Amino acid sequence: MATRAAYAPPASPPIEGTTLFDGAVAQRGYALNAMCYSFNAAENREAFRADEAAYCERFGLTPEQRAAVAARNVLAMIAAGGNIYYLAKLAGIFGLNVQDVGAQQTGMSVPAFKQMLLDQAVATPAGAQ
Amino acid sequence: MAEIVGGYFTSHVPAIGGAIQRGDQSEPYWQPFFAGFPAVRDWLAAARPDVAVVFYNDHGLNFFLDKLPTFAVGAAPEYRNADEGWGLPVYKPFTGHPALSWHVIEQLVADEFDVTTCQQMLVDHALSIPFELAWPDADAWPVKLVPIAINTVQHPLPSAKRCLALGRSVHRALASWPGRDRIVVIGTGGLSHQLDGARAGFINQDYDRFCLDSLAENPDALTHDSIIEIVRQSGTQGVEILNWIAARGALGPVAREVHRNYHVPISNTAAATMVLERP
């Protein structure tokens, strides 16, 4: 794929632990996200399962993106330009849901991640105004 | 003349679809969320809408980064759901209302919103799950659909102020629609949540309450924050509040809250449901 011109987004104060999926990131991640988008089709999920390296090659993933996929490392996929909405389709192939992915990214066990969310529960009765 | 009967707002977390599929509505984890819906269903039964104008965001079913519209209005006779890649059932199709869609498009472009128009469009869980929650036993959806998709995926996103103005333009269209339709406005998504990054699992109840408390009577209060500030307060996917803000604009100047439910957590999300009426 042709190299795209670098784009510098407007400066804004960073948010800890957060990547804004902007033009610069979207350019960097295009191949990875395109592969993930293809997983809407069951036959493409099967093709990936059958030969992961060949499937990544077909979409022209960068070495960084291939390594992140091979390692099932979601933070590395995001660093390589992945967007979580598309990555969720890849995670589904690995049998991971968004809570598994959340646990991996925060370095928690899945039960600890779920408990962290439950600990934020509010006691408002359902239907209360 | 058409009548705008009110607005229905809800989170659209995919896990809700899984819970419905398994019949888990009464399980302790899910009950506080699903308990917010009998009031919605009763209200809809009394309001008898026959058209839904729905503001939502696509999650990579219909739109990809090759062509990603900021605002897209469906103008199709039918909209289908499809495989999103990770195991949700494929939901029922929706009947469109192309004449009303084009009337909305005419108004939006006249008001200088240069929208993308879609005569073919798949719609994802962000539409199907709110419908499943509202009409759980329907063999076919009792309302025709006018879908309006807002980009909440790739920055720069439209500002909250712009989304409210978009909704107000849609309101002008609905108010001048000569058909006899009874129209419900729907906004889906949110509230605070973040799926990606080391801050995954982030929830901000204070900001959610500010949004819920402002929506009916002071929606302009929701437009003062920049998009990055909304992300900071609400999470990377919490920006789906843009759909609620646009839908609130489409209701018209005055709205009254008649029902609210707020429950943390559903999956990684602070879940909220609300019904607003027009006076």
Short mmCIF file of C-alpha atoms in Angstrom, two decimals, chain A residues 37, chain B residues 54-59 61-63 67-82 92-96 101 105 115-124 126-128 145-151:
data_model
loop_
_atom_site.label_atom_id
_atom_site.label_comp_id
_atom_site.label_asym_id
_atom_site.label_seq_id
_atom_site.Cartn_x
_atom_site.Cartn_y
_atom_site.Cartn_z
CA TYR A 37 -14.11 -5.50 9.06
CA VAL B 54 -33.78 6.81 15.09
CA PHE B 55 -30.42 8.45 15.78
CA TYR B 56 -27.70 5.84 16.26
CA ASN B 57 -24.13 4.97 15.34
CA ASP B 58 -22.93 2.14 13.13
CA HIS B 59 -20.23 -0.11 14.64
CA LEU B 61 -21.57 -3.31 9.85
CA ASN B 62 -22.65 -0.89 7.10
CA PHE B 63 -19.88 1.69 7.19
CA LYS B 67 -16.29 5.79 3.20
CA LEU B 68 -17.40 7.07 6.58
CA PRO B 69 -20.12 9.74 6.59
CA THR B 70 -20.44 12.16 9.48
CA PHE B 71 -24.23 12.17 9.12
CA ALA B 72 -26.07 9.56 7.02
CA VAL B 73 -29.83 9.37 6.47
CA GLY B 74 -31.41 6.12 5.33
CA ALA B 75 -33.93 6.43 2.51
CA ALA B 76 -34.54 2.75 1.80
CA PRO B 77 -37.80 0.81 1.56
CA GLU B 78 -36.30 -1.84 3.85
CA TYR B 79 -33.32 -2.14 6.19
CA ARG B 80 -31.77 -5.45 7.15
CA ASN B 81 -29.60 -6.46 10.06
CA ALA B 82 -26.71 -8.87 9.33
CA LYS B 92 -35.75 -8.86 12.05
CA PRO B 93 -35.77 -6.48 9.07
CA PHE B 94 -37.23 -3.00 9.30
CA THR B 95 -39.70 -1.44 6.89
CA GLY B 96 -38.56 1.97 5.74
CA SER B 101 -36.77 10.08 4.71
CA ILE B 105 -33.19 15.00 3.76
CA VAL B 115 -25.78 14.65 4.66
CA THR B 116 -25.03 11.34 2.96
CA THR B 117 -28.17 9.60 1.67
CA CYS B 118 -28.45 5.81 1.67
CA GLN B 119 -30.96 3.89 -0.43
CA GLN B 120 -29.33 0.66 0.71
CA MET B 121 -28.14 0.33 4.26
CA LEU B 122 -27.56 -2.44 6.79
CA VAL B 123 -28.43 -1.51 10.36
CA ASP B 124 -26.65 -3.00 13.36
CA ALA B 126 -27.59 -0.11 17.81
CA LEU B 127 -31.00 -0.20 16.13
CA SER B 128 -32.09 -3.79 16.66
CA LEU B 145 -38.02 3.33 10.24
CA VAL B 146 -36.12 6.47 9.30
CA PRO B 147 -32.51 5.82 10.46
CA ILE B 148 -30.00 8.62 10.95
CA ALA B 149 -26.42 7.49 11.61
CA ILE B 150 -23.90 9.76 13.33
CA ASN B 151 -20.16 9.04 13.13
#
